[in-house]
XYZ file of C-alpha atoms in Angstrom:
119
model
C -6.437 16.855 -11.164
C -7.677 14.674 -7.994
C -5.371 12.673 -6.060
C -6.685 9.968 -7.443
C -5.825 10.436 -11.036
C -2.785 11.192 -9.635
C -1.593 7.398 -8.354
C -3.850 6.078 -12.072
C -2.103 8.486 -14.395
C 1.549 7.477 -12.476
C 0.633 3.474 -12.457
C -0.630 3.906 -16.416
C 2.769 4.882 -17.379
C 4.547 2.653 -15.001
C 6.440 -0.155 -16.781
C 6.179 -3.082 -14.005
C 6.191 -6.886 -14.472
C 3.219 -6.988 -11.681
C 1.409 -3.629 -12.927
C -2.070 -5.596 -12.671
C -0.996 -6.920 -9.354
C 0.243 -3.603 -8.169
C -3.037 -1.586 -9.812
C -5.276 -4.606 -7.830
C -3.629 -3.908 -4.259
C -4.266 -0.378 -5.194
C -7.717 -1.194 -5.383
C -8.035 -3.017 -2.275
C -6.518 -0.223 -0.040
C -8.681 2.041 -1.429
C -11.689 0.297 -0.794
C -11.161 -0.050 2.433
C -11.649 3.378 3.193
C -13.433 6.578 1.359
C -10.913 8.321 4.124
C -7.630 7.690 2.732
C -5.633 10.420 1.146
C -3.503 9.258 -2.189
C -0.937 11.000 -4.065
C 2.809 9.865 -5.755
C 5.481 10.547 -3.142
C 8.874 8.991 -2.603
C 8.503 7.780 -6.683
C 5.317 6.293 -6.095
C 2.031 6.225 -5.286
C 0.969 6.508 -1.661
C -1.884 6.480 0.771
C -2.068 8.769 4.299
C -4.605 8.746 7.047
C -3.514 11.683 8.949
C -0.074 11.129 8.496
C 1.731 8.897 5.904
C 0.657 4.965 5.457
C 1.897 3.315 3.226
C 4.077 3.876 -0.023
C 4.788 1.651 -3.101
C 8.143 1.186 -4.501
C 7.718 0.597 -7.829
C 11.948 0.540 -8.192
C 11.288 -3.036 -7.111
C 10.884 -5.831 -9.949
C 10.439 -8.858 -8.534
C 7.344 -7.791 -6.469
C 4.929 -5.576 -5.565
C 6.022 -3.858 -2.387
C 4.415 -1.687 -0.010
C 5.844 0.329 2.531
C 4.029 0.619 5.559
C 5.995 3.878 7.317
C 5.273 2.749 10.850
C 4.499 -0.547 10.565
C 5.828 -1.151 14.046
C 2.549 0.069 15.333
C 0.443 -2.442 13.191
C -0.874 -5.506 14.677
C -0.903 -8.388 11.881
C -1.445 -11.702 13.367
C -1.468 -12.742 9.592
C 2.096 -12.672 8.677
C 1.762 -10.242 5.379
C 3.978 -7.736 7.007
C 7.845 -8.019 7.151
C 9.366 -5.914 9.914
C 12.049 -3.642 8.156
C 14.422 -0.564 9.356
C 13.527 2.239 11.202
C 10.153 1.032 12.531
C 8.860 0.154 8.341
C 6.864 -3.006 7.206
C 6.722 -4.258 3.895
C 4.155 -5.837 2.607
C 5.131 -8.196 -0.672
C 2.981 -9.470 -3.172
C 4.455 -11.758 -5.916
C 1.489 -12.610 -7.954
C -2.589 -11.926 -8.354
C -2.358 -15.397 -6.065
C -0.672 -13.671 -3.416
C -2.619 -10.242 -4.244
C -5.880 -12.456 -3.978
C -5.243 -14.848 -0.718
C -3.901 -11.472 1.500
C -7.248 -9.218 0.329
C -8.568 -9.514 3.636
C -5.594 -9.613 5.831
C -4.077 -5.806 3.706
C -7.678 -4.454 4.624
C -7.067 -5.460 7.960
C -4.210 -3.940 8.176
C -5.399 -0.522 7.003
C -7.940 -0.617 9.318
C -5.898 -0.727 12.068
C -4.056 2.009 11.081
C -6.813 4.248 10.822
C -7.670 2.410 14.241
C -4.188 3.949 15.443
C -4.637 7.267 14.090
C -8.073 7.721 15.517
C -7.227 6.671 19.288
């Protein structure tokens, strides 16, 4: 089983008010690069580039959250990231709205990660 089918077999069972939102974030991370690593860690799915990015906590109800592990090293001049403990940003999306009008500004923050990772 690929990594992959990993996150799609966890989110097909997932019972989530925002499963289409969460599987359509999904989608935009990994299109923004063939480089990212996926599997389901810390009870749900999660991307790495070279070390962990970013994990969803599918616990939460209200919204579609994403953990960013080190967000502290992002730059987002775009506001979609919400400083949190211990370094973490959280990315929250409450609709396909939301989902839709951050596309750009969630790829650019995967980019500079992998930006970070690479220097």
């Amino acid at each position: 089983m690929s990594k992959t089918n990993k996150i799609d077999e966890f989110v097909g069972k997932l019972q989530h008010p925002l499963k289409a939102e969460m599987e359509e974030v999904i989608k935009i991370i990994r299109q923004t690069s063939p480089d990212l690593e996926e599997d389901v860690k810390w009870g749900g799915p999660s991307f790495d580039y070279k070390e962990p990015m970013a994990t969803f906590n599918p616990r939460v109800k209200d919204f579609v959250a994403v953990i960013f592990h080190k967000g502290e090293l992002i730059t987002d001049q775009s506001g979609l990231l919400e400083p949190g403990p211990k370094g973490k940003a959280y990315a929250k999306f409450h609709s396909m709205a939301e989902v839709q009008k951050h596309e750009a500004n969630l790829q650019n923050v995967v980019k500079d990660w992998i930006k970070i990772m690479d220097a």
